[in-house]
Amino acid sequence: MSKKFKILAINPGSTSTKIAVYAGEELVFEKTLRHSAEEIGQYEKISDQLDFRRSVIEEAVSENGVKIEDLDAIVGRGGLLKPIAGGTYSVSEGMIEDLKVGVLGEHASNLGGIIAKEIAEKIDVPSFIVDPVVVDELQDVARISGMPELERKSIFHALNQKATARRVANELGKKYEEINVIVAHLGGGVSVGAHENGRVVDVANALDGEGPFSPERTGGLPVGDLAKMCFSGKYTLDDIKKKIKGNGGIVAYLGTNDAREVEAMIEEGNEKAKLIYEAMAYQVAKEIGACSTVLKGKVDAIVLTGGIAYSKMMVEWIKERVSFISDVTVYAGEDEMTALAQGGLRVLNGEEEAKTY
């Protein structure tokens, strides 16, 4: 029987840091550390928060009865690195440098790998990141956009997509690398990925306005009309970017980005709310259909995941349109902490080799 390795998983967000300790796959404790605007506001750059966040994490681990020196590995959320293939990566000096300078942008998740490395070095154990949002396994044909100046990019919910794809493979009695699966992550952003034998060979850039619309993102738009809007003189570049990401999608139509509120509106007979919510389901289903052509119709499973997968209404609308392609499995929610721990465990148990950035 394999040893139950103790792993600390760290997932920094803009105003909080989620931490969890696992013994093997068994959760020892999980905690969300909230950071006030005053605490965060005193730091000019996200990288300046490093010492503050690390000390808060170490304190919380001790308070929950776990000795830091008993840990076998530290796993951090992967940040905005250069595009890389999926998997578990050892945190290297080159990675730290790219996370600190924000090679693809500043985001709180950039701190995940840096904090993991600092804590791990103190106790001489390995540090890893797992499946960051910049995972890029697109096949070459999927990169072509139709305009040579604009290449299609892979930015999506890689951590949750890969974890749920592995989970459904396990339920089918196969390895992730042996199946074709379409995963639709339904949250504040929506991403739909075509997973072929362990690689996400096609997925829309869920961050910047591709694919289906979501509670706060527009998804793909009529580009001619968008171009006219951009040059109308009414909007700045920042205005347009905010309309695409943050103020787009459901919130633009209904004034809320909370799917539960939308469902309450529908229950009260609001026809507009029903149309908009169903349109989101329609677009997700359409994207799943598109992914089925990428996989040439050989689809072992379709997975619906993320927070909105708790919605029976949304799930049923999507199922109605895609069940002819393959069986639909629902893993509601987003268990990122478990996914991080599992990535570290696969390396410690010798099931996977840690990759080098």
GROMACS .gro file of C-alpha atoms in nm:
model
  357
    1MET     CA    1   0.000   0.000   0.000
    2SER     CA    2   0.142   0.338  -0.100
    3LYS     CA    3   0.236   0.595   0.162
    4LYS     CA    4  -0.023   0.864   0.239
    5PHE     CA    5   0.181   1.166   0.138
    6LYS     CA    6   0.089   1.490   0.314
    7ILE     CA    7   0.034   1.775   0.070
    8LEU     CA    8  -0.042   2.143   0.123
    9ALA     CA    9  -0.241   2.296  -0.166
   10ILE     CA   10  -0.242   2.676  -0.209
   11ASN     CA   11  -0.483   2.869  -0.432
   12PRO     CA   12  -0.447   3.250  -0.410
   13GLY     CA   13  -0.737   3.467  -0.528
   14SER     CA   14  -0.761   3.846  -0.547
   15THR     CA   15  -0.902   3.893  -0.192
   16SER     CA   16  -0.857   3.548  -0.039
   17THR     CA   17  -0.624   3.249  -0.029
   18LYS     CA   18  -0.767   2.897  -0.019
   19ILE     CA   19  -0.550   2.637   0.148
   20ALA     CA   20  -0.601   2.266   0.210
   21VAL     CA   21  -0.394   1.983   0.355
   22TYR     CA   22  -0.440   1.628   0.229
   23ALA     CA   23  -0.311   1.292   0.354
   24GLY     CA   24  -0.317   1.101   0.027
   25GLU     CA   25  -0.656   1.194  -0.124
   26GLU     CA   26  -0.811   1.237   0.220
   27LEU     CA   27  -0.881   1.596   0.322
   28VAL     CA   28  -0.726   1.686   0.660
   29PHE     CA   29  -0.858   2.045   0.659
   30GLU     CA   30  -0.955   2.320   0.418
   31LYS     CA   31  -0.974   2.691   0.490
   32THR     CA   32  -1.035   3.016   0.303
   33LEU     CA   33  -0.820   3.299   0.437
   34ARG     CA   34  -0.990   3.633   0.366
   35HIS     CA   35  -0.779   3.944   0.304
   36SER     CA   36  -0.932   4.287   0.365
   37ALA     CA   37  -0.906   4.569   0.111
   38GLU     CA   38  -0.680   4.752   0.359
   39GLU     CA   39  -0.442   4.455   0.389
   40ILE     CA   40  -0.418   4.405   0.013
   41GLY     CA   41  -0.431   4.779  -0.072
   42GLN     CA   42  -0.098   4.858   0.093
   43TYR     CA   43   0.088   4.656  -0.174
   44GLU     CA   44   0.155   4.819  -0.509
   45LYS     CA   45   0.205   4.496  -0.706
   46ILE     CA   46   0.065   4.147  -0.652
   47SER     CA   47   0.420   4.009  -0.613
   48ASP     CA   48   0.471   4.250  -0.320
   49GLN     CA   49   0.206   4.051  -0.123
   50LEU     CA   50   0.434   3.745  -0.108
   51ASP     CA   51   0.562   3.768   0.251
   52PHE     CA   52   0.222   3.868   0.388
   53ARG     CA   53   0.038   3.579   0.220
   54ARG     CA   54   0.304   3.320   0.305
   55SER     CA   55   0.305   3.407   0.677
   56VAL     CA   56  -0.077   3.397   0.693
   57ILE     CA   57  -0.072   3.051   0.529
   58GLU     CA   58   0.196   2.914   0.762
   59GLU     CA   59   0.006   3.045   1.065
   60ALA     CA   60  -0.322   2.886   0.948
   61VAL     CA   61  -0.156   2.548   0.884
   62SER     CA   62  -0.011   2.544   1.239
   63GLU     CA   63  -0.341   2.658   1.393
   64ASN     CA   64  -0.512   2.359   1.229
   65GLY     CA   65  -0.281   2.112   1.396
   66VAL     CA   66  -0.048   2.037   1.104
   67LYS     CA   67   0.329   2.076   1.142
   68ILE     CA   68   0.484   2.237   0.834
   69GLU     CA   69   0.783   2.001   0.863
   70ASP     CA   70   0.551   1.697   0.829
   71LEU     CA   71   0.447   1.795   0.476
   72ASP     CA   72   0.582   1.595   0.181
   73ALA     CA   73   0.512   1.849  -0.095
   74ILE     CA   74   0.361   2.194  -0.153
   75VAL     CA   75   0.139   2.248  -0.458
   76GLY     CA   76   0.045   2.597  -0.574
   77ARG     CA   77  -0.209   2.719  -0.827
   78GLY     CA   78  -0.034   2.785  -1.158
   79GLY     CA   79  -0.041   3.146  -1.276
   80LEU     CA   80  -0.012   3.337  -1.603
   81LEU     CA   81   0.300   3.171  -1.739
   82LYS     CA   82   0.407   3.121  -2.100
   83PRO     CA   83   0.184   2.863  -2.276
   84ILE     CA   84   0.270   2.508  -2.164
   85ALA     CA   85   0.135   2.154  -2.202
   86GLY     CA   86  -0.086   2.020  -1.923
   87GLY     CA   87   0.055   1.833  -1.625
   88THR     CA   88   0.234   1.879  -1.294
   89TYR     CA   89   0.541   2.103  -1.307
   90SER     CA   90   0.828   2.140  -1.060
   91VAL     CA   91   0.860   2.504  -0.955
   92SER     CA   92   1.189   2.626  -1.105
   93GLU     CA   93   1.382   2.953  -1.087
   94GLY     CA   94   1.277   3.036  -1.443
   95MET     CA   95   0.912   2.983  -1.352
   96ILE     CA   96   0.947   3.202  -1.041
   97GLU     CA   97   1.097   3.480  -1.254
   98ASP     CA   98   0.811   3.467  -1.505
   99LEU     CA   99   0.551   3.463  -1.226
  100LYS     CA  100   0.711   3.764  -1.055
  101VAL     CA  101   0.738   3.979  -1.367
  102GLY     CA  102   0.393   3.867  -1.486
  103VAL     CA  103   0.508   3.745  -1.828
  104LEU     CA  104   0.144   3.716  -1.944
  105GLY     CA  105  -0.009   3.954  -1.690
  106GLU     CA  106  -0.051   4.010  -1.317
  107HIS     CA  107  -0.294   3.783  -1.135
  108ALA     CA  108  -0.313   3.662  -0.775
  109SER     CA  109  -0.269   3.302  -0.896
  110ASN     CA  110   0.090   3.398  -0.992
  111LEU     CA  111   0.169   3.384  -0.619
  112GLY     CA  112   0.075   3.014  -0.595
  113GLY     CA  113   0.399   2.872  -0.733
  114ILE     CA  114   0.618   3.133  -0.561
  115ILE     CA  115   0.471   3.068  -0.213
  116ALA     CA  116   0.484   2.691  -0.269
  117LYS     CA  117   0.855   2.711  -0.353
  118GLU     CA  118   0.940   2.931  -0.052
  119ILE     CA  119   0.763   2.705   0.200
  120ALA     CA  120   0.899   2.387   0.035
  121GLU     CA  121   1.260   2.511   0.045
  122LYS     CA  122   1.236   2.571   0.420
  123ILE     CA  123   1.155   2.203   0.482
  124ASP     CA  124   1.344   2.057   0.184
  125VAL     CA  125   1.048   1.904  -0.003
  126PRO     CA  126   0.937   1.945  -0.367
  127SER     CA  127   0.705   2.221  -0.488
  128PHE     CA  128   0.473   2.197  -0.787
  129ILE     CA  129   0.206   2.373  -0.989
  130VAL     CA  130  -0.069   2.187  -1.177
  131ASP     CA  131  -0.252   2.265  -1.504
  132PRO     CA  132  -0.249   2.648  -1.504
  133VAL     CA  133  -0.495   2.849  -1.717
  134VAL     CA  134  -0.230   2.889  -1.990
  135VAL     CA  135  -0.222   2.515  -2.071
  136ASP     CA  136  -0.187   2.504  -2.450
  137GLU     CA  137  -0.217   2.171  -2.631
  138LEU     CA  138  -0.401   2.301  -2.938
  139GLN     CA  139  -0.345   2.114  -3.261
  140ASP     CA  140  -0.200   2.343  -3.528
  141VAL     CA  141  -0.519   2.353  -3.734
  142ALA     CA  142  -0.707   2.491  -3.430
  143ARG     CA  143  -0.476   2.794  -3.405
  144ILE     CA  144  -0.583   2.939  -3.741
  145SER     CA  145  -0.836   3.219  -3.695
  146GLY     CA  146  -0.897   3.347  -4.048
  147MET     CA  147  -0.682   3.658  -3.995
  148PRO     CA  148  -0.303   3.596  -4.000
  149GLU     CA  149  -0.240   3.874  -3.746
  150LEU     CA  150  -0.466   3.703  -3.489
  151GLU     CA  151  -0.381   3.350  -3.376
  152ARG     CA  152  -0.636   3.159  -3.168
  153LYS     CA  153  -0.513   3.116  -2.810
  154SER     CA  154  -0.574   2.852  -2.545
  155ILE     CA  155  -0.679   3.011  -2.212
  156PHE     CA  156  -0.935   2.813  -2.014
  157HIS     CA  157  -1.026   2.640  -1.687
  158ALA     CA  158  -0.751   2.381  -1.739
  159LEU     CA  159  -0.721   2.265  -1.377
  160ASN     CA  160  -1.088   2.174  -1.337
  161GLN     CA  161  -1.130   2.051  -1.694
  162LYS     CA  162  -0.836   1.811  -1.669
  163ALA     CA  163  -0.936   1.691  -1.320
  164THR     CA  164  -1.294   1.611  -1.427
  165ALA     CA  165  -1.175   1.446  -1.749
  166ARG     CA  166  -0.951   1.219  -1.540
  167ARG     CA  167  -1.243   1.148  -1.308
  168VAL     CA  168  -1.477   1.040  -1.589
  169ALA     CA  169  -1.198   0.827  -1.742
  170ASN     CA  170  -1.158   0.653  -1.406
  171GLU     CA  171  -1.533   0.585  -1.394
  172LEU     CA  172  -1.513   0.437  -1.744
  173GLY     CA  173  -1.230   0.211  -1.623
  174LYS     CA  174  -0.978   0.379  -1.853
  175LYS     CA  175  -0.687   0.622  -1.838
  176TYR     CA  176  -0.736   0.988  -1.933
  177GLU     CA  177  -0.487   0.930  -2.216
  178GLU     CA  178  -0.713   0.656  -2.361
  179ILE     CA  179  -1.038   0.851  -2.400
  180ASN     CA  180  -1.198   1.135  -2.595
  181VAL     CA  181  -1.410   1.362  -2.377
  182ILE     CA  182  -1.575   1.702  -2.413
  183VAL     CA  183  -1.570   1.907  -2.092
  184ALA     CA  184  -1.788   2.216  -2.046
  185HIS     CA  185  -1.690   2.430  -1.747
  186LEU     CA  186  -1.985   2.650  -1.652
  187GLY     CA  187  -1.893   2.929  -1.411
  188GLY     CA  188  -1.837   3.306  -1.417
  189GLY     CA  189  -1.658   3.218  -1.740
  190VAL     CA  190  -1.748   2.926  -1.967
  191SER     CA  191  -1.497   2.706  -2.149
  192VAL     CA  192  -1.566   2.396  -2.360
  193GLY     CA  193  -1.266   2.175  -2.439
  194ALA     CA  194  -1.216   1.883  -2.676
  195HIS     CA  195  -0.989   1.637  -2.492
  196GLU     CA  196  -0.831   1.379  -2.724
  197ASN     CA  197  -0.620   1.107  -2.563
  198GLY     CA  198  -0.506   1.329  -2.276
  199ARG     CA  199  -0.462   1.655  -2.470
  200VAL     CA  200  -0.699   1.951  -2.504
  201VAL     CA  201  -0.668   1.981  -2.882
  202ASP     CA  202  -0.925   2.260  -2.916
  203VAL     CA  203  -1.079   2.510  -2.674
  204ALA     CA  204  -1.196   2.869  -2.704
  205ASN     CA  205  -1.011   3.152  -2.528
  206ALA     CA  206  -1.260   3.174  -2.241
  207LEU     CA  207  -1.094   3.480  -2.091
  208ASP     CA  208  -1.111   3.718  -2.384
  209GLY     CA  209  -1.440   3.671  -2.563
  210GLU     CA  210  -1.462   3.342  -2.753
  211GLY     CA  211  -1.703   3.053  -2.730
  212PRO     CA  212  -2.040   3.072  -2.548
  213PHE     CA  213  -2.137   3.374  -2.340
  214SER     CA  214  -2.135   3.337  -1.962
  215PRO     CA  215  -2.266   3.524  -1.655
  216GLU     CA  216  -2.014   3.805  -1.714
  217ARG     CA  217  -1.838   3.745  -2.048
  218THR     CA  218  -1.970   3.800  -2.399
  219GLY     CA  219  -1.821   3.499  -2.573
  220GLY     CA  220  -1.790   3.530  -2.952
  221LEU     CA  221  -1.953   3.840  -3.105
  222PRO     CA  222  -2.060   3.967  -3.449
  223VAL     CA  223  -1.717   4.108  -3.536
  224GLY     CA  224  -1.826   4.360  -3.801
  225ASP     CA  225  -2.065   4.528  -3.559
  226LEU     CA  226  -1.802   4.512  -3.282
  227ALA     CA  227  -1.549   4.686  -3.510
  228LYS     CA  228  -1.802   4.966  -3.578
  229MET     CA  229  -1.869   4.998  -3.205
  230CYS     CA  230  -1.495   5.027  -3.132
  231PHE     CA  231  -1.458   5.317  -3.377
  232SER     CA  232  -1.785   5.492  -3.292
  233GLY     CA  233  -1.606   5.735  -3.061
  234LYS     CA  234  -1.837   5.642  -2.772
  235TYR     CA  235  -1.600   5.396  -2.605
  236THR     CA  236  -1.237   5.373  -2.497
  237LEU     CA  237  -1.038   5.049  -2.531
  238ASP     CA  238  -1.087   4.988  -2.158
  239ASP     CA  239  -1.465   5.038  -2.197
  240ILE     CA  240  -1.481   4.774  -2.470
  241LYS     CA  241  -1.261   4.530  -2.275
  242LYS     CA  242  -1.488   4.570  -1.971
  243LYS     CA  243  -1.795   4.511  -2.189
  244ILE     CA  244  -1.640   4.186  -2.317
  245LYS     CA  245  -1.513   4.059  -1.980
  246GLY     CA  246  -1.681   4.165  -1.657
  247ASN     CA  247  -1.989   4.346  -1.786
  248GLY     CA  248  -2.081   4.110  -2.071
  249GLY     CA  249  -2.308   3.808  -2.099
  250ILE     CA  250  -2.597   3.756  -1.857
  251VAL     CA  251  -2.515   4.059  -1.641
  252ALA     CA  252  -2.543   4.288  -1.947
  253TYR     CA  253  -2.893   4.159  -2.025
  254LEU     CA  254  -3.035   4.101  -1.676
  255GLY     CA  255  -2.829   4.311  -1.433
  256THR     CA  256  -2.704   4.011  -1.233
  257ASN     CA  257  -2.422   3.760  -1.277
  258ASP     CA  258  -2.578   3.518  -1.026
  259ALA     CA  259  -2.741   3.218  -1.198
  260ARG     CA  260  -2.956   3.155  -0.888
  261GLU     CA  261  -3.108   3.502  -0.919
  262VAL     CA  262  -3.176   3.440  -1.288
  263GLU     CA  263  -3.355   3.115  -1.206
  264ALA     CA  264  -3.564   3.295  -0.943
  265MET     CA  265  -3.662   3.550  -1.211
  266ILE     CA  266  -3.763   3.264  -1.444
  267GLU     CA  267  -3.971   3.099  -1.167
  268GLU     CA  268  -4.154   3.432  -1.128
  269GLY     CA  269  -4.246   3.424  -1.497
  270ASN     CA  270  -3.980   3.660  -1.637
  271GLU     CA  271  -3.973   3.562  -2.008
  272LYS     CA  272  -3.666   3.772  -2.091
  273ALA     CA  273  -3.466   3.597  -1.816
  274LYS     CA  274  -3.575   3.259  -1.955
  275LEU     CA  275  -3.472   3.354  -2.309
  276ILE     CA  276  -3.126   3.478  -2.204
  277TYR     CA  277  -3.057   3.180  -1.976
  278GLU     CA  278  -3.173   2.935  -2.240
  279ALA     CA  279  -2.958   3.116  -2.498
  280MET     CA  280  -2.652   3.047  -2.281
  281ALA     CA  281  -2.747   2.676  -2.268
  282TYR     CA  282  -2.800   2.686  -2.646
  283GLN     CA  283  -2.454   2.833  -2.706
  284VAL     CA  284  -2.285   2.583  -2.471
  285ALA     CA  285  -2.462   2.294  -2.649
  286LYS     CA  286  -2.362   2.437  -2.988
  287GLU     CA  287  -1.996   2.453  -2.874
  288ILE     CA  288  -2.015   2.091  -2.749
  289GLY     CA  289  -2.147   1.996  -3.093
  290ALA     CA  290  -1.854   2.179  -3.256
  291CYS     CA  291  -1.610   1.993  -3.031
  292SER     CA  292  -1.768   1.661  -3.136
  293THR     CA  293  -1.665   1.737  -3.495
  294VAL     CA  294  -1.309   1.807  -3.374
  295LEU     CA  295  -1.311   1.455  -3.227
  296LYS     CA  296  -1.469   1.317  -3.549
  297GLY     CA  297  -1.771   1.195  -3.356
  298LYS     CA  298  -1.564   0.960  -3.136
  299VAL     CA  299  -1.674   1.093  -2.796
  300ASP     CA  300  -1.657   0.865  -2.489
  301ALA     CA  301  -1.824   1.117  -2.255
  302ILE     CA  302  -1.949   1.473  -2.217
  303VAL     CA  303  -1.885   1.635  -1.878
  304LEU     CA  304  -2.066   1.939  -1.738
  305THR     CA  305  -1.882   2.098  -1.445
  306GLY     CA  306  -1.839   2.430  -1.261
  307GLY     CA  307  -2.079   2.615  -1.032
  308ILE     CA  308  -2.365   2.648  -1.284
  309ALA     CA  309  -2.367   2.269  -1.332
  310TYR     CA  310  -2.566   2.271  -1.003
  311SER     CA  311  -2.852   2.421  -1.208
  312LYS     CA  312  -3.096   2.144  -1.307
  313MET     CA  313  -3.257   2.383  -1.557
  314MET     CA  314  -2.927   2.461  -1.736
  315VAL     CA  315  -2.816   2.097  -1.733
  316GLU     CA  316  -3.146   1.971  -1.879
  317TRP     CA  317  -3.144   2.231  -2.157
  318ILE     CA  318  -2.790   2.132  -2.255
  319LYS     CA  319  -2.862   1.759  -2.229
  320GLU     CA  320  -3.166   1.790  -2.458
  321ARG     CA  321  -2.938   1.913  -2.736
  322VAL     CA  322  -2.623   1.700  -2.690
  323SER     CA  323  -2.726   1.361  -2.547
  324PHE     CA  324  -2.729   1.214  -2.900
  325ILE     CA  325  -2.350   1.267  -2.914
  326SER     CA  326  -2.258   1.076  -2.596
  327ASP     CA  327  -2.360   1.017  -2.235
  328VAL     CA  328  -2.358   1.335  -2.025
  329THR     CA  329  -2.197   1.324  -1.679
  330VAL     CA  330  -2.239   1.610  -1.432
  331TYR     CA  331  -1.971   1.699  -1.175
  332ALA     CA  332  -2.112   2.020  -1.031
  333GLY     CA  333  -1.878   2.268  -0.862
  334GLU     CA  334  -1.508   2.320  -0.899
  335ASP     CA  335  -1.288   2.120  -0.666
  336GLU     CA  336  -0.963   2.296  -0.742
  337MET     CA  337  -0.795   2.210  -0.413
  338THR     CA  338  -0.840   1.835  -0.467
  339ALA     CA  339  -0.722   1.874  -0.828
  340LEU     CA  340  -0.403   2.048  -0.710
  341ALA     CA  341  -0.335   1.780  -0.447
  342GLN     CA  342  -0.400   1.499  -0.698
  343GLY     CA  343  -0.147   1.651  -0.939
  344GLY     CA  344   0.120   1.645  -0.668
  345LEU     CA  345   0.021   1.295  -0.559
  346ARG     CA  346   0.054   1.154  -0.910
  347VAL     CA  347   0.419   1.264  -0.909
  348LEU     CA  348   0.495   1.148  -0.553
  349ASN     CA  349   0.333   0.809  -0.625
  350GLY     CA  350   0.537   0.769  -0.944
  351GLU     CA  351   0.229   0.772  -1.172
  352GLU     CA  352   0.349   1.082  -1.356
  353GLU     CA  353   0.685   1.252  -1.400
  354ALA     CA  354   0.706   1.618  -1.298
  355LYS     CA  355   0.756   1.838  -1.602
  356THR     CA  356   1.012   2.115  -1.636
  357TYR     CA  357   0.901   2.465  -1.730
   0.00000   0.00000   0.00000
